[in-house]
PDB file of C-alpha atoms in Angstrom:
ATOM      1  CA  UNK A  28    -135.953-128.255  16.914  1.00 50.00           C
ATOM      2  CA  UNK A  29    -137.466-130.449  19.717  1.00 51.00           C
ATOM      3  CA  UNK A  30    -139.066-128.435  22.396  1.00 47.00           C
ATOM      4  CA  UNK A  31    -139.295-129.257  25.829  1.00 46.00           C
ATOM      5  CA  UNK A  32    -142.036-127.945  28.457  1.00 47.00           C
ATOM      6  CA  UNK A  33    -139.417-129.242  31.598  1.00 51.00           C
ATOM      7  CA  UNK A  34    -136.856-126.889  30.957  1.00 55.00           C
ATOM      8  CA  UNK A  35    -136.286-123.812  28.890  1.00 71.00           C
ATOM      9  CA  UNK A  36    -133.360-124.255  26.210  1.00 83.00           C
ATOM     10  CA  UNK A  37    -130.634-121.749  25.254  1.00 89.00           C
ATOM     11  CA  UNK A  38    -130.070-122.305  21.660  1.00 93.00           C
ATOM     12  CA  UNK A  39    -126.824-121.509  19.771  1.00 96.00           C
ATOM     13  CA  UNK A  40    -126.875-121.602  15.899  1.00 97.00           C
ATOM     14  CA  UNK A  41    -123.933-122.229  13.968  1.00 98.00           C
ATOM     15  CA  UNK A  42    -125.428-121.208   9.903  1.00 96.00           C
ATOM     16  CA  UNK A  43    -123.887-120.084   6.965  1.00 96.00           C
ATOM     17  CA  UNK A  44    -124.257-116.209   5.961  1.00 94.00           C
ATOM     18  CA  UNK A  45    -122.503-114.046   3.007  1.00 92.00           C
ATOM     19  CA  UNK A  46    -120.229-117.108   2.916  1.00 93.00           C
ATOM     20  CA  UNK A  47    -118.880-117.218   6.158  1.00 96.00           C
ATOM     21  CA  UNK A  48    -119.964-119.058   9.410  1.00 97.00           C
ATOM     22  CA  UNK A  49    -121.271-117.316  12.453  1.00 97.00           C
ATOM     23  CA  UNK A  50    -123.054-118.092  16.186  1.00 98.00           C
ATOM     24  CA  UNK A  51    -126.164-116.596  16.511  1.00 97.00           C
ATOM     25  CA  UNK A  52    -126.998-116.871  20.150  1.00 91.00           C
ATOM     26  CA  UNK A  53    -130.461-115.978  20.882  1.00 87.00           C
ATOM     27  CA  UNK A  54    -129.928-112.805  18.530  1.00 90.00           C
ATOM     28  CA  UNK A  55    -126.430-111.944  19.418  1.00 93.00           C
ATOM     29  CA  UNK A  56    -123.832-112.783  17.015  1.00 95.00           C
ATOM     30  CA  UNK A  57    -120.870-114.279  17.190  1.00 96.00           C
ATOM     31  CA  UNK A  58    -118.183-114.184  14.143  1.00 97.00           C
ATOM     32  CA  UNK A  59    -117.563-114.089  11.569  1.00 98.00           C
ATOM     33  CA  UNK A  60    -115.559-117.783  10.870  1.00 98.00           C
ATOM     34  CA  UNK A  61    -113.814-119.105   8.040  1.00 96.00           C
ATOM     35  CA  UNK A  62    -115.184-122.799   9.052  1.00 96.00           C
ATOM     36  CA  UNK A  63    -118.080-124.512  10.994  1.00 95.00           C
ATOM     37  CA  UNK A  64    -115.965-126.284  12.887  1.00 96.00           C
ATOM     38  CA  UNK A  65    -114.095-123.355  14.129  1.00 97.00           C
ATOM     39  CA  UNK A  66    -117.989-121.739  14.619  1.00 98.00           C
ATOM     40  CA  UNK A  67    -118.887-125.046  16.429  1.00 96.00           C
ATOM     41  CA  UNK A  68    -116.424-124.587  18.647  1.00 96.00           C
ATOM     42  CA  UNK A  69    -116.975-121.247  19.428  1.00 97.00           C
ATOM     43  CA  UNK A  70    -120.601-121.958  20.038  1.00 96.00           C
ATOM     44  CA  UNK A  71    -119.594-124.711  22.695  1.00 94.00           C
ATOM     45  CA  UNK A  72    -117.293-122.560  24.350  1.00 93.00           C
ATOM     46  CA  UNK A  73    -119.678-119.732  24.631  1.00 93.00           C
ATOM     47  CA  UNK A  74    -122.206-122.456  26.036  1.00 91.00           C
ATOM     48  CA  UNK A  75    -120.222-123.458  28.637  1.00 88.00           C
ATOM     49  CA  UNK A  76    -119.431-119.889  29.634  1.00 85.00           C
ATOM     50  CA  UNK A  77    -122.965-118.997  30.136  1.00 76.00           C
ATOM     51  CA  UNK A  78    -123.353-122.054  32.629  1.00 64.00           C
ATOM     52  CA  UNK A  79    -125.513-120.582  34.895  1.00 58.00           C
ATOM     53  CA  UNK A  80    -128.814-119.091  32.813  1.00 54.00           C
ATOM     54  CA  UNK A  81    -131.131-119.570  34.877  1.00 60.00           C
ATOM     55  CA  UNK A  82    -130.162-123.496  35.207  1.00 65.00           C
ATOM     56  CA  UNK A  83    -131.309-123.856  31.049  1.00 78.00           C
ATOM     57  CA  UNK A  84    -129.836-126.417  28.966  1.00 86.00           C
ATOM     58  CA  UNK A  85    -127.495-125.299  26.503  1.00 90.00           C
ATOM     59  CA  UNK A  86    -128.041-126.184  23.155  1.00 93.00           C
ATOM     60  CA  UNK A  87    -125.942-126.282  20.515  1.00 95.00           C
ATOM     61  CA  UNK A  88    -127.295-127.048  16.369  1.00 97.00           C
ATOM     62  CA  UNK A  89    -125.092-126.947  13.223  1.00 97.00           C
ATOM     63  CA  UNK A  90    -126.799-125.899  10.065  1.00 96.00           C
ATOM     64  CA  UNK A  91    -126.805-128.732   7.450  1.00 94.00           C
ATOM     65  CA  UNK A  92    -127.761-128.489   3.741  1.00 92.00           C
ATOM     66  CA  UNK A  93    -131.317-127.617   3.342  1.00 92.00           C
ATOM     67  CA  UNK A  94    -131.336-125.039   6.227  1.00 88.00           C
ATOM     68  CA  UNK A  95    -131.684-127.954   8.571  1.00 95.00           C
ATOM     69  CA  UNK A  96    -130.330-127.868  11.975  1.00 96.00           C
ATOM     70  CA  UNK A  97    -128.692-130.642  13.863  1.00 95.00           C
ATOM     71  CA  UNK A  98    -127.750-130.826  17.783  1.00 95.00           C
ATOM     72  CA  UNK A  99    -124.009-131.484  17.981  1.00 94.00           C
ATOM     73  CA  UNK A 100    -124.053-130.150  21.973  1.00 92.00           C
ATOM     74  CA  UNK A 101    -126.232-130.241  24.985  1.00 90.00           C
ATOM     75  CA  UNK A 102    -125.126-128.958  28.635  1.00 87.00           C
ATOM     76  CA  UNK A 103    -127.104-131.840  29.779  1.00 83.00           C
ATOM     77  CA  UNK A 104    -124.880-134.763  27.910  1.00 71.00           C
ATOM     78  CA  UNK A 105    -122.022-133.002  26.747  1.00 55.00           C
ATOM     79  CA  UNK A 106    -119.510-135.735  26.794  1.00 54.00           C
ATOM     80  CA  UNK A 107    -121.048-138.564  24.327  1.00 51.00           C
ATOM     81  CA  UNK A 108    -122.357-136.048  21.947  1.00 46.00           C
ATOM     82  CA  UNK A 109    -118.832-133.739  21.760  1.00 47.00           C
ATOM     83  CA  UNK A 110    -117.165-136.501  21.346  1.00 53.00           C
ATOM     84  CA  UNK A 111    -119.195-137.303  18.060  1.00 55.00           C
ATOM     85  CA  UNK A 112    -118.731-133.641  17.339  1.00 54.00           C
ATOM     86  CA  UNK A 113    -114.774-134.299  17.582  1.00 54.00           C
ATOM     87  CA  UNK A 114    -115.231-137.036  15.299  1.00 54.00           C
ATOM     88  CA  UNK A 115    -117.244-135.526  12.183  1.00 50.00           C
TER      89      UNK A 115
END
């Protein structure tokens, strides 16, 4: 995960735990769900909700085989990159 030293990030995981799919959101959970998509969505919904943290981008990463994490959502260019999300 890329760090930046501009502005703090508020990360939302979507992983893969005793077979089911869950949010963690900076050690809250969210879940469980039957999919990742379903999770994904969550996650972006629960992103948008928390809009105003301290002005933080929102962050959301999927887990991908390997236990490695891609960004499917940021609150700073949500359109192009939920769009993709829609897509996969």
């Amino acid at each position: 995960l890329r760090y930046s030293a501009h502005m703090a990030s508020v990360l939302y995981l979507v992983l893969r735990s005793r077979e089911k799919w869950w949010v963690d959101m900076e050690g809250k959970s969210l879940g469980p769900f039957e999919s990742p998509d379903i999770a994904t969505f969550a996650a972006i919904d629960a992103a948008r909700v928390r809009g105003d943290v301290n002005s933080a981008e929102r962050q959301v990463y999927v887990e991908q085989p390997g236990r490695k994490f891609t960004m499917i959502w940021s609150s700073t260019h949500p359109p192009e990159i939920e769009a993709e999300a829609k897509r996969a």
